[in-house]
XYZ file of C-alpha atoms in Angstrom:
281
model
C 15.455 21.280 -69.722
C 17.517 23.600 -67.563
C 19.392 21.867 -64.748
C 19.831 23.287 -61.291
C 22.659 22.365 -58.909
C 22.262 22.718 -55.158
C 25.302 24.048 -53.300
C 25.881 23.477 -49.587
C 26.927 26.796 -48.070
C 29.732 26.823 -45.520
C 30.458 29.576 -43.014
C 31.370 30.325 -39.423
C 28.509 31.418 -37.184
C 30.586 34.356 -35.896
C 31.182 36.173 -39.186
C 28.913 34.434 -41.718
C 31.206 34.804 -44.749
C 29.381 32.232 -46.825
C 30.967 30.141 -49.587
C 30.120 26.937 -51.440
C 33.813 25.994 -51.853
C 35.257 23.938 -48.994
C 38.890 25.007 -49.561
C 37.853 28.666 -49.530
C 36.012 28.057 -46.269
C 39.105 26.449 -44.677
C 41.336 29.368 -45.752
C 39.124 32.098 -44.261
C 41.096 34.247 -41.817
C 39.790 34.298 -38.250
C 37.655 37.217 -37.063
C 38.559 37.012 -33.347
C 41.851 37.571 -31.498
C 42.961 35.517 -28.534
C 45.317 32.818 -27.226
C 46.117 29.685 -29.237
C 44.202 26.532 -28.255
C 46.597 23.597 -28.653
C 44.214 20.961 -27.341
C 40.866 20.115 -28.909
C 37.833 21.363 -27.052
C 34.884 19.103 -26.264
C 33.106 20.039 -29.476
C 32.534 18.374 -32.795
C 35.112 18.688 -35.556
C 35.035 21.142 -38.407
C 33.497 18.578 -40.726
C 30.211 18.162 -38.922
C 29.930 21.445 -37.041
C 27.775 22.731 -39.889
C 25.224 19.923 -39.467
C 22.516 19.832 -36.844
C 22.677 16.854 -34.428
C 18.894 16.682 -34.724
C 18.994 16.206 -38.482
C 16.495 13.462 -39.406
C 17.609 10.098 -40.792
C 16.539 8.680 -44.122
C 16.784 5.112 -45.427
C 19.412 4.595 -48.100
C 18.168 3.089 -51.344
C 18.710 -0.668 -51.678
C 19.931 -2.357 -54.861
C 19.630 -6.146 -54.769
C 21.939 -8.138 -57.011
C 20.722 -11.160 -59.004
C 23.228 -13.320 -57.084
C 21.540 -12.501 -53.768
C 18.058 -13.089 -55.176
C 19.134 -16.519 -56.431
C 20.800 -17.386 -53.131
C 17.727 -16.446 -51.100
C 15.463 -18.381 -53.421
C 17.689 -21.441 -53.135
C 17.767 -21.285 -49.350
C 13.985 -20.855 -49.160
C 14.325 -18.673 -46.097
C 10.614 -18.256 -45.518
C 9.978 -21.978 -45.154
C 13.100 -22.554 -43.068
C 12.336 -19.709 -40.669
C 8.768 -20.944 -40.192
C 10.044 -24.406 -39.323
C 12.693 -22.877 -37.036
C 10.112 -20.875 -35.091
C 7.983 -24.010 -34.709
C 10.969 -25.901 -33.290
C 11.810 -23.007 -30.937
C 8.302 -23.206 -29.458
C 8.913 -26.830 -28.563
C 10.604 -27.822 -25.306
C 12.728 -30.361 -27.158
C 16.388 -29.462 -27.735
C 17.864 -31.303 -30.706
C 21.334 -32.829 -30.725
C 23.764 -30.433 -32.391
C 21.942 -27.240 -31.325
C 24.533 -24.506 -30.774
C 24.725 -22.412 -27.611
C 23.240 -18.953 -28.164
C 25.544 -17.171 -25.682
C 27.978 -14.784 -27.365
C 31.429 -16.283 -27.901
C 30.395 -19.855 -26.992
C 30.871 -22.487 -29.705
C 29.591 -25.534 -27.771
C 26.737 -27.667 -29.092
C 24.100 -29.753 -27.316
C 25.075 -33.431 -27.177
C 22.599 -34.625 -24.576
C 21.459 -33.964 -20.980
C 25.106 -33.908 -19.841
C 25.594 -30.679 -21.784
C 23.320 -28.882 -19.317
C 25.812 -29.647 -16.537
C 28.731 -28.063 -18.395
C 30.012 -24.598 -17.518
C 29.462 -22.149 -20.339
C 32.270 -19.645 -20.984
C 30.757 -16.721 -22.849
C 30.896 -12.962 -23.331
C 28.143 -11.119 -21.477
C 28.853 -7.862 -23.322
C 28.494 -6.832 -26.952
C 31.044 -6.884 -29.791
C 32.691 -3.525 -30.474
C 34.518 -2.406 -33.623
C 36.310 0.896 -33.170
C 39.320 2.497 -34.888
C 40.325 -0.822 -36.443
C 40.252 -2.686 -33.120
C 37.822 -5.478 -32.254
C 36.832 -6.499 -28.726
C 33.977 -7.438 -26.391
C 32.671 -4.673 -24.115
C 32.838 -7.020 -21.117
C 36.564 -7.813 -21.133
C 38.118 -5.359 -23.642
C 40.801 -7.732 -24.986
C 41.527 -5.688 -28.066
C 42.897 -7.093 -31.322
C 43.081 -5.958 -34.921
C 42.756 -9.528 -36.257
C 39.180 -10.708 -36.827
C 39.934 -14.447 -36.415
C 41.740 -13.775 -33.140
C 38.711 -11.818 -31.958
C 36.339 -14.679 -32.827
C 38.511 -17.224 -30.980
C 38.685 -15.266 -27.714
C 37.503 -17.443 -24.832
C 34.538 -16.127 -22.867
C 35.152 -14.106 -19.710
C 31.918 -15.041 -17.898
C 30.831 -18.397 -16.480
C 27.245 -19.562 -16.565
C 24.796 -22.002 -18.108
C 24.467 -22.735 -21.793
C 21.603 -20.966 -23.581
C 20.118 -23.449 -26.058
C 17.123 -21.323 -26.997
C 17.115 -17.790 -28.298
C 15.913 -14.886 -26.232
C 12.974 -12.666 -27.131
C 14.496 -11.154 -30.304
C 14.739 -14.490 -32.083
C 18.018 -13.258 -33.591
C 21.629 -13.845 -32.570
C 23.639 -10.628 -32.445
C 27.052 -11.380 -33.911
C 30.150 -9.422 -34.936
C 30.616 -8.857 -38.636
C 33.854 -7.943 -40.387
C 33.841 -4.751 -42.431
C 36.318 -2.361 -44.035
C 36.225 0.743 -46.219
C 37.925 2.566 -49.059
C 37.285 5.777 -50.936
C 37.391 7.484 -54.302
C 37.356 11.191 -54.983
C 33.584 11.424 -54.686
C 32.525 8.334 -52.694
C 33.205 6.335 -49.539
C 32.501 2.596 -49.855
C 31.942 0.444 -46.745
C 32.072 -3.325 -47.346
C 30.215 -5.461 -44.788
C 30.978 -9.167 -45.117
C 27.551 -10.594 -44.319
C 26.405 -13.471 -46.540
C 22.838 -13.906 -47.755
C 21.449 -10.759 -46.131
C 17.666 -10.376 -46.013
C 16.696 -7.088 -47.739
C 13.218 -6.930 -46.200
C 14.641 -7.067 -42.657
C 17.819 -5.028 -43.211
C 18.297 -1.281 -43.414
C 20.953 1.420 -43.536
C 19.860 4.877 -42.386
C 21.872 8.059 -42.482
C 21.982 11.810 -42.353
C 24.873 14.134 -43.184
C 27.231 12.830 -40.501
C 25.858 9.632 -38.913
C 25.177 6.153 -40.300
C 23.001 3.468 -38.657
C 23.476 -0.079 -39.963
C 21.102 -2.960 -39.193
C 21.635 -6.218 -41.092
C 19.856 -9.581 -40.809
C 21.782 -12.306 -42.606
C 21.992 -16.071 -42.902
C 18.458 -16.281 -41.563
C 19.207 -15.909 -37.841
C 22.166 -13.543 -37.460
C 21.903 -9.852 -36.680
C 24.521 -7.112 -37.015
C 24.076 -3.542 -35.752
C 26.551 -0.691 -35.914
C 26.448 3.114 -35.759
C 29.179 5.305 -37.233
C 29.801 9.012 -36.625
C 31.335 9.832 -39.984
C 34.592 11.750 -40.363
C 33.205 13.775 -43.267
C 29.871 14.970 -44.583
C 27.755 12.907 -47.001
C 24.710 13.410 -49.189
C 22.397 10.664 -47.896
C 19.874 11.200 -50.694
C 22.514 10.229 -53.282
C 23.943 7.292 -51.301
C 22.859 3.679 -51.692
C 23.264 0.095 -50.473
C 24.363 -2.669 -52.863
C 23.243 -6.031 -51.450
C 25.072 -9.070 -52.845
C 25.247 -12.740 -51.931
C 28.656 -12.503 -50.252
C 28.678 -8.961 -48.870
C 26.966 -5.579 -48.632
C 28.452 -2.387 -50.012
C 27.296 0.933 -48.553
C 28.180 3.582 -51.133
C 28.239 7.059 -49.564
C 28.254 10.149 -51.754
C 30.641 12.761 -50.360
C 29.190 16.230 -49.956
C 32.555 17.595 -51.105
C 35.175 15.868 -53.347
C 37.918 15.673 -50.742
C 39.971 12.899 -49.132
C 38.841 11.497 -45.766
C 41.588 10.827 -43.229
C 39.517 8.033 -41.661
C 35.991 6.597 -41.694
C 34.776 7.663 -38.263
C 35.333 10.593 -35.948
C 37.906 10.102 -33.163
C 36.413 9.918 -29.679
C 36.199 13.201 -27.774
C 37.940 13.102 -24.406
C 35.616 13.834 -21.450
C 36.279 16.913 -19.276
C 39.182 16.653 -16.843
C 38.606 16.474 -13.114
C 35.952 13.753 -13.171
C 37.926 10.533 -13.544
C 35.218 8.372 -11.984
C 32.635 9.483 -14.523
C 35.154 8.843 -17.312
C 35.702 5.260 -16.174
C 31.964 4.558 -16.058
C 31.353 6.011 -19.504
C 34.178 4.012 -21.082
C 32.496 0.716 -20.265
C 29.299 1.629 -22.093
C 30.899 3.288 -25.122
C 30.360 1.187 -28.250
C 31.160 3.771 -30.897
């Protein structure tokens, strides 16, 4: 049977000299004369300028390892979660119940625990350019254990019961490496639940949503440095971690995993400060 190979065409919108070779595209001489631009404009980089921001997402194929299947069977997650929901509906708080506020490690030891001041993080965990911090206090560190041990920046009451989601959003350590044709992201989440977890992507953006250890939830979105073929990418789910294997659209080396942040326009410092507090990616 004859095989057909699909080539992604690359060209500039101004002159439309199309080519399927990325190096040839990069070496094309400019078609416009003008002054040099030494600072980056507020546009996307060369790697994703060819991809539409409205490109739809598709779910990456999951491959479940035998080790994860055995671990989930042993834990009997269905029965445990049913019992957990039943206990959550009760007004009784059991001794040893952990506080559900982010960054708080205290447990319920009796009525006196309700009188304690809870030190917790009111924001969300952020992982960006190798740094880890909470959006509420921005004490940045590259060490994951140091991040986990950071004392809360907000005072309040302990939260012994979960909120509406029924899941506890937690930080999750991850790293990445690459080969000539693939980028592999390793997410260190144990006993992930395939039915409740998903990784979606298009050519330049990845959305990660993982439920693991029954009650923990990890969410992260990455604007990728390079272009991928989502249809040929997959997710390997194992007992100790998850590997997201991304197929590169072109066999070239990535300088980093994610795109660097684009600086906002000058002259509006107030707007810049407001935006920085909400930026998670």
